[in-house]
PDB file of C-alpha atoms in Angstrom:
ATOM      1  CA  MET A   1      -1.186 -13.108   9.697  1.00 40.00           C
ATOM      2  CA  THR A   2      -0.572 -16.611   8.019  1.00 40.00           C
ATOM      3  CA  GLU A   3       2.282 -18.999   8.827  1.00 41.00           C
ATOM      4  CA  PRO A   4       5.343 -19.079   6.544  1.00 41.00           C
ATOM      5  CA  SER A   5       4.144 -20.996   3.515  1.00 53.00           C
ATOM      6  CA  ASP A   6       5.747 -22.283   0.323  1.00 86.00           C
ATOM      7  CA  LEU A   7       5.952 -18.518  -0.799  1.00 95.00           C
ATOM      8  CA  THR A   8       8.701 -17.927   1.870  1.00 95.00           C
ATOM      9  CA  PRO A   9      11.674 -19.097  -0.321  1.00 95.00           C
ATOM     10  CA  LEU A  10      10.460 -16.874  -3.264  1.00 96.00           C
ATOM     11  CA  ALA A  11       9.703 -13.895  -0.964  1.00 97.00           C
ATOM     12  CA  GLU A  12      13.190 -14.051   0.780  1.00 97.00           C
ATOM     13  CA  GLY A  13      14.894 -14.891  -2.465  1.00 96.00           C
ATOM     14  CA  VAL A  14      13.771 -11.828  -4.354  1.00 98.00           C
ATOM     15  CA  GLU A  15      14.682  -9.552  -1.301  1.00 98.00           C
ATOM     16  CA  CYS A  16      18.037 -11.147  -1.061  1.00 97.00           C
ATOM     17  CA  GLU A  17      18.790 -10.452  -4.807  1.00 98.00           C
ATOM     18  CA  PHE A  18      17.620  -6.874  -4.734  1.00 98.00           C
ATOM     19  CA  MET A  19      19.777  -6.035  -1.887  1.00 98.00           C
ATOM     20  CA  TYR A  20      22.723  -7.907  -3.379  1.00 98.00           C
ATOM     21  CA  SER A  21      22.118  -6.022  -6.770  1.00 98.00           C
ATOM     22  CA  TYR A  22      22.017  -2.542  -5.054  1.00 98.00           C
ATOM     23  CA  GLU A  23      25.394  -3.034  -3.414  1.00 98.00           C
ATOM     24  CA  SER A  24      27.338  -5.321  -5.645  1.00 98.00           C
ATOM     25  CA  ARG A  25      26.520  -3.289  -8.666  1.00 98.00           C
ATOM     26  CA  ALA A  26      27.252   0.074  -7.158  1.00 98.00           C
ATOM     27  CA  PRO A  27      29.379   2.147  -9.607  1.00 98.00           C
ATOM     28  CA  GLU A  28      32.844   3.489  -8.888  1.00 98.00           C
ATOM     29  CA  PRO A  29      33.976   5.542  -7.047  1.00 98.00           C
ATOM     30  CA  ALA A  30      30.897   5.012  -4.838  1.00 98.00           C
ATOM     31  CA  TYR A  31      31.628   1.281  -4.363  1.00 98.00           C
ATOM     32  CA  THR A  32      35.141   2.014  -2.975  1.00 98.00           C
ATOM     33  CA  ASP A  33      34.238   5.206  -1.096  1.00 98.00           C
ATOM     34  CA  LEU A  34      31.402   3.468   0.725  1.00 98.00           C
ATOM     35  CA  GLY A  35      33.598   0.488   1.574  1.00 98.00           C
ATOM     36  CA  ILE A  36      31.278  -2.046  -0.040  1.00 98.00           C
ATOM     37  CA  ALA A  37      31.886  -5.796   0.084  1.00 98.00           C
ATOM     38  CA  THR A  38      29.578  -8.599  -0.752  1.00 98.00           C
ATOM     39  CA  THR A  39      29.612 -12.344  -0.431  1.00 98.00           C
ATOM     40  CA  ARG A  40      27.429 -15.377  -0.985  1.00 98.00           C
ATOM     41  CA  ILE A  41      27.526 -17.770   1.991  1.00 97.00           C
ATOM     42  CA  GLY A  42      25.321 -20.714   3.189  1.00 95.00           C
ATOM     43  CA  GLY A  43      22.634 -20.062   0.413  1.00 95.00           C
ATOM     44  CA  GLY A  44      22.227 -16.377   1.506  1.00 98.00           C
ATOM     45  CA  VAL A  45      24.132 -13.137   1.128  1.00 98.00           C
ATOM     46  CA  ALA A  46      26.157 -10.909   3.394  1.00 98.00           C
ATOM     47  CA  LEU A  47      26.579  -7.326   2.469  1.00 98.00           C
ATOM     48  CA  ALA A  48      28.972  -4.908   4.172  1.00 98.00           C
ATOM     49  CA  MET A  49      29.237  -1.137   3.828  1.00 98.00           C
ATOM     50  CA  ARG A  50      32.140  -0.095   6.035  1.00 98.00           C
ATOM     51  CA  ASN A  51      31.555   3.730   5.428  1.00 98.00           C
ATOM     52  CA  ASP A  52      27.822   3.625   5.588  1.00 98.00           C
ATOM     53  CA  PRO A  53      26.588   7.166   6.001  1.00 97.00           C
ATOM     54  CA  SER A  54      23.099   5.999   7.103  1.00 96.00           C
ATOM     55  CA  GLY A  55      24.494   4.694  10.203  1.00 92.00           C
ATOM     56  CA  GLY A  56      24.308   1.000   9.614  1.00 93.00           C
ATOM     57  CA  TYR A  57      21.293   0.188   7.359  1.00 96.00           C
ATOM     58  CA  TRP A  58      23.286  -1.283   4.372  1.00 98.00           C
ATOM     59  CA  SER A  59      25.312  -3.998   6.272  1.00 98.00           C
ATOM     60  CA  LYS A  60      22.893  -6.841   6.432  1.00 98.00           C
ATOM     61  CA  ALA A  61      22.702 -10.613   5.839  1.00 98.00           C
ATOM     62  CA  LEU A  62      19.678 -12.355   4.493  1.00 98.00           C
ATOM     63  CA  GLY A  63      18.278 -15.033   2.262  1.00 97.00           C
ATOM     64  CA  PHE A  64      19.281 -18.012   4.513  1.00 97.00           C
ATOM     65  CA  GLY A  65      17.421 -21.335   4.752  1.00 93.00           C
ATOM     66  CA  ILE A  66      16.262 -21.265   1.120  1.00 91.00           C
ATOM     67  CA  THR A  67      18.615 -23.675  -0.515  1.00 92.00           C
ATOM     68  CA  GLU A  68      20.324 -25.148   2.503  1.00 95.00           C
ATOM     69  CA  PRO A  69      19.889 -25.162   6.189  1.00 95.00           C
ATOM     70  CA  PHE A  70      20.919 -22.163   8.302  1.00 97.00           C
ATOM     71  CA  THR A  71      23.374 -23.514  10.935  1.00 97.00           C
ATOM     72  CA  ALA A  72      25.494 -22.039  13.687  1.00 97.00           C
ATOM     73  CA  ARG A  73      28.488 -22.685  11.373  1.00 97.00           C
ATOM     74  CA  THR A  74      26.853 -20.496   8.690  1.00 97.00           C
ATOM     75  CA  LEU A  75      26.286 -17.879  11.256  1.00 98.00           C
ATOM     76  CA  ASP A  76      29.867 -17.893  12.219  1.00 98.00           C
ATOM     77  CA  GLY A  77      30.993 -17.514   8.641  1.00 98.00           C
ATOM     78  CA  VAL A  78      28.772 -14.388   8.390  1.00 98.00           C
ATOM     79  CA  LEU A  79      30.138 -12.903  11.436  1.00 98.00           C
ATOM     80  CA  ASP A  80      33.730 -13.609  10.377  1.00 98.00           C
ATOM     81  CA  PHE A  81      32.998 -11.717   7.137  1.00 98.00           C
ATOM     82  CA  TYR A  82      31.825  -8.706   8.944  1.00 98.00           C
ATOM     83  CA  ARG A  83      34.807  -8.706  11.273  1.00 98.00           C
ATOM     84  CA  GLU A  84      37.117  -8.925   8.203  1.00 98.00           C
ATOM     85  CA  GLN A  85      35.326  -6.042   6.598  1.00 98.00           C
ATOM     86  CA  GLY A  86      35.578  -3.837   9.689  1.00 97.00           C
ATOM     87  CA  VAL A  87      32.001  -2.904  10.024  1.00 97.00           C
ATOM     88  CA  ALA A  88      30.767  -1.615  13.343  1.00 95.00           C
ATOM     89  CA  GLN A  89      27.278  -3.112  13.131  1.00 97.00           C
ATOM     90  CA  ALA A  90      25.300  -5.484  10.878  1.00 98.00           C
ATOM     91  CA  VAL A  91      21.844  -6.874  10.876  1.00 98.00           C
ATOM     92  CA  LEU A  92      20.889 -10.558  10.152  1.00 98.00           C
ATOM     93  CA  GLN A  93      17.312 -10.859   8.854  1.00 98.00           C
ATOM     94  CA  LEU A  94      16.180 -14.396   9.666  1.00 97.00           C
ATOM     95  CA  VAL A  95      12.832 -16.048   9.113  1.00 95.00           C
ATOM     96  CA  PRO A  96      11.869 -17.814  12.339  1.00 93.00           C
ATOM     97  CA  ALA A  97      11.229 -20.988  10.500  1.00 91.00           C
ATOM     98  CA  VAL A  98      14.841 -21.368   9.338  1.00 94.00           C
ATOM     99  CA  LEU A  99      16.410 -20.870  12.825  1.00 96.00           C
ATOM    100  CA  PRO A 100      18.203 -24.014  14.344  1.00 95.00           C
ATOM    101  CA  ALA A 101      17.181 -25.430  17.667  1.00 95.00           C
ATOM    102  CA  GLY A 102      18.444 -23.459  20.585  1.00 97.00           C
ATOM    103  CA  PHE A 103      19.038 -20.289  18.511  1.00 97.00           C
ATOM    104  CA  ASP A 104      18.494 -17.916  21.372  1.00 96.00           C
ATOM    105  CA  GLY A 105      21.494 -19.445  23.085  1.00 97.00           C
ATOM    106  CA  ILE A 106      23.545 -19.522  19.885  1.00 98.00           C
ATOM    107  CA  ALA A 107      22.760 -15.835  19.201  1.00 98.00           C
ATOM    108  CA  ALA A 108      23.532 -14.792  22.880  1.00 97.00           C
ATOM    109  CA  ALA A 109      26.885 -16.490  22.676  1.00 97.00           C
ATOM    110  CA  ARG A 110      27.912 -14.449  19.616  1.00 97.00           C
ATOM    111  CA  GLY A 111      26.674 -11.078  20.941  1.00 96.00           C
ATOM    112  CA  LEU A 112      23.559 -10.963  18.757  1.00 98.00           C
ATOM    113  CA  GLU A 113      20.601  -8.974  20.111  1.00 97.00           C
ATOM    114  CA  ALA A 114      17.025  -9.161  18.986  1.00 96.00           C
ATOM    115  CA  GLY A 115      15.963  -6.047  17.201  1.00 96.00           C
ATOM    116  CA  SER A 116      12.995  -4.739  15.290  1.00 96.00           C
ATOM    117  CA  THR A 117      10.402  -6.946  13.614  1.00 97.00           C
ATOM    118  CA  TRP A 118       9.450  -6.605   9.973  1.00 98.00           C
ATOM    119  CA  VAL A 119       6.383  -7.860   8.197  1.00 98.00           C
ATOM    120  CA  LYS A 120       6.630  -9.627   4.727  1.00 98.00           C
ATOM    121  CA  LEU A 121       3.620  -9.182   2.525  1.00 98.00           C
ATOM    122  CA  ALA A 122       2.522 -10.662  -0.849  1.00 98.00           C
ATOM    123  CA  ALA A 123      -0.131 -10.318  -3.508  1.00 98.00           C
ATOM    124  CA  ARG A 124      -0.760 -11.360  -7.139  1.00 98.00           C
ATOM    125  CA  PRO A 125       0.243  -8.405  -9.176  1.00 98.00           C
ATOM    126  CA  GLY A 126      -3.233  -8.329 -10.819  1.00 97.00           C
ATOM    127  CA  ASP A 127      -4.946  -8.248  -7.484  1.00 98.00           C
ATOM    128  CA  VAL A 128      -3.411  -4.860  -6.324  1.00 98.00           C
ATOM    129  CA  ALA A 129      -5.968  -2.207  -6.266  1.00 96.00           C
ATOM    130  CA  ALA A 130      -5.772   0.848  -8.474  1.00 95.00           C
ATOM    131  CA  ALA A 131      -5.107   4.148  -6.644  1.00 93.00           C
ATOM    132  CA  PRO A 132      -6.110   7.598  -8.119  1.00 93.00           C
ATOM    133  CA  THR A 133      -4.032  10.621  -7.388  1.00 97.00           C
ATOM    134  CA  ARG A 134      -3.703  13.994  -8.960  1.00 97.00           C
ATOM    135  CA  LEU A 135       0.002  13.402  -9.309  1.00 98.00           C
ATOM    136  CA  ARG A 136       1.412  12.042 -12.465  1.00 98.00           C
ATOM    137  CA  VAL A 137       3.109   8.638 -12.001  1.00 98.00           C
ATOM    138  CA  GLY A 138       5.437   6.799 -14.388  1.00 98.00           C
ATOM    139  CA  PRO A 139       8.913   5.340 -15.018  1.00 98.00           C
ATOM    140  CA  VAL A 140      11.944   7.407 -13.972  1.00 98.00           C
ATOM    141  CA  PRO A 141      13.760   8.868 -16.976  1.00 98.00           C
ATOM    142  CA  THR A 142      17.560   8.813 -16.920  1.00 98.00           C
ATOM    143  CA  ALA A 143      17.612  12.671 -16.838  1.00 98.00           C
ATOM    144  CA  GLU A 144      15.788  12.616 -13.374  1.00 98.00           C
ATOM    145  CA  ALA A 145      17.428   9.652 -11.875  1.00 98.00           C
ATOM    146  CA  GLU A 146      19.649  11.596  -9.403  1.00 98.00           C
ATOM    147  CA  ARG A 147      16.597  13.633  -8.174  1.00 98.00           C
ATOM    148  CA  TRP A 148      14.618  10.402  -7.757  1.00 98.00           C
ATOM    149  CA  ALA A 149      17.370   8.869  -5.726  1.00 98.00           C
ATOM    150  CA  ASN A 150      17.764  11.823  -3.514  1.00 98.00           C
ATOM    151  CA  VAL A 151      13.985  12.016  -2.817  1.00 98.00           C
ATOM    152  CA  LEU A 152      14.203   8.434  -1.678  1.00 98.00           C
ATOM    153  CA  LEU A 153      17.291   8.918   0.509  1.00 98.00           C
ATOM    154  CA  SER A 154      15.851  12.122   2.107  1.00 97.00           C
ATOM    155  CA  GLY A 155      12.576  10.090   2.902  1.00 95.00           C
ATOM    156  CA  PHE A 156      14.700   7.595   4.808  1.00 96.00           C
ATOM    157  CA  GLY A 157      16.806  10.217   6.476  1.00 96.00           C
ATOM    158  CA  MET A 158      20.056   9.093   4.520  1.00 98.00           C
ATOM    159  CA  PRO A 159      22.418  11.603   3.074  1.00 98.00           C
ATOM    160  CA  ALA A 160      22.960  12.189  -0.718  1.00 98.00           C
ATOM    161  CA  GLY A 161      26.447  11.416  -2.200  1.00 98.00           C
ATOM    162  CA  GLY A 162      27.652   7.843  -2.660  1.00 98.00           C
ATOM    163  CA  LEU A 163      24.263   6.391  -1.860  1.00 98.00           C
ATOM    164  CA  THR A 164      22.741   8.603  -4.559  1.00 98.00           C
ATOM    165  CA  ASP A 165      25.085   6.985  -7.120  1.00 98.00           C
ATOM    166  CA  MET A 166      24.222   3.586  -5.920  1.00 98.00           C
ATOM    167  CA  LEU A 167      20.444   4.061  -6.286  1.00 98.00           C
ATOM    168  CA  THR A 168      20.818   5.918  -9.558  1.00 98.00           C
ATOM    169  CA  ALA A 169      22.688   3.061 -11.119  1.00 98.00           C
ATOM    170  CA  THR A 170      19.413   0.935 -11.089  1.00 98.00           C
ATOM    171  CA  VAL A 171      17.699   3.318 -13.514  1.00 98.00           C
ATOM    172  CA  GLY A 172      17.812   1.532 -16.906  1.00 97.00           C
ATOM    173  CA  GLU A 173      18.976  -1.798 -15.526  1.00 98.00           C
ATOM    174  CA  PRO A 174      16.945  -4.731 -16.940  1.00 97.00           C
ATOM    175  CA  ALA A 175      15.955  -6.172 -13.511  1.00 98.00           C
ATOM    176  CA  TRP A 176      14.840  -2.862 -12.114  1.00 98.00           C
ATOM    177  CA  ARG A 177      11.745  -0.709 -12.686  1.00 98.00           C
ATOM    178  CA  PRO A 178      12.150   2.599 -10.869  1.00 98.00           C
ATOM    179  CA  TYR A 179       8.946   4.694 -10.660  1.00 98.00           C
ATOM    180  CA  ALA A 180       8.202   8.288  -9.593  1.00 98.00           C
ATOM    181  CA  ALA A 181       5.434  10.750  -9.050  1.00 98.00           C
ATOM    182  CA  TRP A 182       5.421  14.392 -10.185  1.00 98.00           C
ATOM    183  CA  ASP A 183       3.482  17.312  -9.132  1.00 98.00           C
ATOM    184  CA  ASP A 184       3.515  19.277 -12.513  1.00 98.00           C
ATOM    185  CA  ALA A 185       7.214  19.285 -13.398  1.00 97.00           C
ATOM    186  CA  GLU A 186       8.614  18.421  -9.884  1.00 98.00           C
ATOM    187  CA  LEU A 187       9.522  14.930  -8.890  1.00 98.00           C
ATOM    188  CA  VAL A 188       8.151  14.452  -5.429  1.00 98.00           C
ATOM    189  CA  ALA A 189       7.981  10.775  -4.674  1.00 98.00           C
ATOM    190  CA  GLY A 190       9.489   7.455  -5.949  1.00 98.00           C
ATOM    191  CA  GLY A 191       9.685   3.795  -5.389  1.00 98.00           C
ATOM    192  CA  ASN A 192      11.589   0.880  -6.922  1.00 98.00           C
ATOM    193  CA  LEU A 193      10.691  -2.584  -8.217  1.00 99.00           C
ATOM    194  CA  PHE A 194      13.020  -5.463  -8.698  1.00 99.00           C
ATOM    195  CA  LEU A 195      12.259  -8.501 -10.818  1.00 98.00           C
ATOM    196  CA  HIS A 196      13.757 -12.009 -10.213  1.00 97.00           C
ATOM    197  CA  ASP A 197      12.835 -15.578 -11.040  1.00 93.00           C
ATOM    198  CA  GLY A 198       9.194 -14.849 -11.790  1.00 94.00           C
ATOM    199  CA  ALA A 199       8.651 -12.675  -8.682  1.00 97.00           C
ATOM    200  CA  ALA A 200       8.866  -9.037  -8.063  1.00 98.00           C
ATOM    201  CA  SER A 201       9.640  -6.961  -4.924  1.00 98.00           C
ATOM    202  CA  LEU A 202       8.503  -3.351  -4.023  1.00 98.00           C
ATOM    203  CA  ASN A 203      11.303  -1.482  -2.239  1.00 98.00           C
ATOM    204  CA  ALA A 204      12.724   2.013  -1.595  1.00 97.00           C
ATOM    205  CA  ALA A 205       9.599   4.064  -1.475  1.00 97.00           C
ATOM    206  CA  ALA A 206       9.466   7.604  -0.146  1.00 98.00           C
ATOM    207  CA  THR A 207       7.583  10.947  -0.627  1.00 98.00           C
ATOM    208  CA  ALA A 208       8.944  14.433  -0.195  1.00 97.00           C
ATOM    209  CA  PRO A 209       7.559  16.014   3.111  1.00 94.00           C
ATOM    210  CA  GLY A 210       5.639  18.701   1.399  1.00 93.00           C
ATOM    211  CA  HIS A 211       3.631  16.223  -0.838  1.00 97.00           C
ATOM    212  CA  ARG A 212       2.714  13.558   1.640  1.00 95.00           C
ATOM    213  CA  GLY A 213      -1.080  12.843   1.963  1.00 95.00           C
ATOM    214  CA  LEU A 214      -1.681  13.073  -1.833  1.00 97.00           C
ATOM    215  CA  GLY A 215      -1.757   9.309  -2.420  1.00 97.00           C
ATOM    216  CA  ALA A 216       1.625   9.120  -4.072  1.00 98.00           C
ATOM    217  CA  GLN A 217       2.664   5.824  -2.487  1.00 97.00           C
ATOM    218  CA  SER A 218      -0.596   4.033  -3.086  1.00 97.00           C
ATOM    219  CA  ALA A 219      -0.440   5.109  -6.764  1.00 98.00           C
ATOM    220  CA  LEU A 220       3.190   3.913  -6.948  1.00 98.00           C
ATOM    221  CA  ILE A 221       2.382   0.574  -5.449  1.00 98.00           C
ATOM    222  CA  ALA A 222      -0.342   0.162  -8.137  1.00 98.00           C
ATOM    223  CA  ALA A 223       1.974   1.353 -10.982  1.00 98.00           C
ATOM    224  CA  ARG A 224       4.688  -1.028  -9.915  1.00 98.00           C
ATOM    225  CA  ALA A 225       2.251  -3.934  -9.654  1.00 98.00           C
ATOM    226  CA  ARG A 226       1.150  -3.295 -13.326  1.00 98.00           C
ATOM    227  CA  ALA A 227       4.808  -3.233 -14.289  1.00 98.00           C
ATOM    228  CA  ALA A 228       5.311  -6.720 -12.418  1.00 98.00           C
ATOM    229  CA  ALA A 229       2.282  -8.111 -14.213  1.00 98.00           C
ATOM    230  CA  GLU A 230       3.503  -6.817 -17.663  1.00 98.00           C
ATOM    231  CA  ALA A 231       6.918  -8.484 -16.959  1.00 98.00           C
ATOM    232  CA  GLY A 232       5.098 -11.845 -16.361  1.00 98.00           C
ATOM    233  CA  CYS A 233       5.700 -12.020 -12.487  1.00 98.00           C
ATOM    234  CA  GLN A 234       3.348 -14.282 -10.668  1.00 97.00           C
ATOM    235  CA  TRP A 235       3.874 -12.791  -7.221  1.00 98.00           C
ATOM    236  CA  LEU A 236       4.703  -9.325  -5.798  1.00 98.00           C
ATOM    237  CA  PHE A 237       6.350  -9.069  -2.391  1.00 98.00           C
ATOM    238  CA  ALA A 238       7.282  -6.185   0.015  1.00 98.00           C
ATOM    239  CA  GLU A 239       8.448  -5.833   3.654  1.00 98.00           C
ATOM    240  CA  THR A 240       8.260  -3.011   6.144  1.00 98.00           C
ATOM    241  CA  GLY A 241       8.443  -2.501   9.800  1.00 97.00           C
ATOM    242  CA  LYS A 242       5.970  -3.815  12.261  1.00 97.00           C
ATOM    243  CA  PRO A 243       4.564  -0.867  14.201  1.00 97.00           C
ATOM    244  CA  ALA A 244       4.841  -0.821  17.983  1.00 94.00           C
ATOM    245  CA  PRO A 245       1.664  -1.291  19.982  1.00 94.00           C
ATOM    246  CA  GLY A 246      -0.495   1.910  19.721  1.00 95.00           C
ATOM    247  CA  THR A 247       1.378   3.222  16.681  1.00 97.00           C
ATOM    248  CA  GLN A 248       0.831   3.104  12.842  1.00 95.00           C
ATOM    249  CA  ASN A 249       3.273   2.438   9.950  1.00 96.00           C
ATOM    250  CA  PRO A 250       1.849   4.357   6.912  1.00 94.00           C
ATOM    251  CA  SER A 251       3.842   2.044   4.552  1.00 96.00           C
ATOM    252  CA  LEU A 252       2.210  -1.115   5.977  1.00 97.00           C
ATOM    253  CA  ASN A 253      -1.236   0.576   5.830  1.00 96.00           C
ATOM    254  CA  ASN A 254      -0.702   1.585   2.213  1.00 97.00           C
ATOM    255  CA  MET A 255       0.295  -1.962   1.252  1.00 98.00           C
ATOM    256  CA  ARG A 256      -2.674  -3.572   2.987  1.00 97.00           C
ATOM    257  CA  ARG A 257      -5.155  -1.146   1.401  1.00 97.00           C
ATOM    258  CA  ALA A 258      -3.680  -2.127  -1.949  1.00 98.00           C
ATOM    259  CA  GLY A 259      -4.530  -5.665  -1.318  1.00 98.00           C
ATOM    260  CA  MET A 260      -1.201  -7.102  -0.141  1.00 98.00           C
ATOM    261  CA  VAL A 261      -1.564  -9.796   2.607  1.00 97.00           C
ATOM    262  CA  PRO A 262       0.839 -10.301   5.404  1.00 97.00           C
ATOM    263  CA  LEU A 263       2.700 -13.624   5.193  1.00 96.00           C
ATOM    264  CA  TYR A 264       4.873 -13.773   8.176  1.00 95.00           C
ATOM    265  CA  GLU A 265       7.014 -11.676  10.644  1.00 96.00           C
ATOM    266  CA  ARG A 266      10.792 -11.700  10.692  1.00 96.00           C
ATOM    267  CA  ARG A 267      13.082 -10.574  13.379  1.00 95.00           C
ATOM    268  CA  ASN A 268      16.111  -8.443  12.725  1.00 97.00           C
ATOM    269  CA  TRP A 269      19.177  -9.639  14.771  1.00 98.00           C
ATOM    270  CA  VAL A 270      21.809  -7.124  15.503  1.00 98.00           C
ATOM    271  CA  TRP A 271      25.530  -7.692  15.663  1.00 98.00           C
ATOM    272  CA  ARG A 272      27.943  -5.073  16.882  1.00 97.00           C
ATOM    273  CA  SER A 273      31.732  -5.431  16.786  1.00 95.00           C
ATOM    274  CA  SER A 274      33.615  -5.602  20.095  1.00 86.00           C
ATOM    275  CA  PRO A 275      35.108  -2.379  21.322  1.00 74.00           C
TER     276      PRO A 275
END
């Protein structure tokens, strides 16, 4: 594990923008039905999904400390946004290096609780290892966008419906490169890639239960890395959960085998509305 470096702003910035793109560009009626609201504040973004069927994943704030300092006043503005939107819970994803002095006390006074830890990883796209699989891997055609989205959602334990429409909307968008894996004619795994400001970010990867262990995700990492290189991106980033002691995170293992290197760890700070 390395300390946060000059790659941190680029790594946080591309993640910030892909989350903002997912939610701010969700099509109607999904945008309204899901109760989506987005705002840019303090150099970062705050994203709200009032009717989140996943149980709270999509209400999050991130990207702070890149263009301006993250302060208690910024934090208060973010929390005011979530109160205004009527969400029950939100997560603030904050790089330790951007936290103001005395943040533990600032957080406690506002009801924030320390949650899970994520690992941010990076690689040069050309350094990502090839990964053979018997599955066919390639870009997602429009005709299979809905199937692709539902495979991803099922892998994360999220229901189809409005979220399907939100993910499907990225297929064919210039900044997005959705990829899938097929077993003969059946789409069985997928992942997305977002391009921004010379960087690329892996995200939203999942495999249908009956097709795990076939190397789909390693092959999808490699395919998306090639797409990032072809788009002229200098860096490829990703993030995933840090496993608890004595456990494994297959996603993290796949990324590290592919040649992605951990940059830093980032805490999720959880806010819940008052009863």
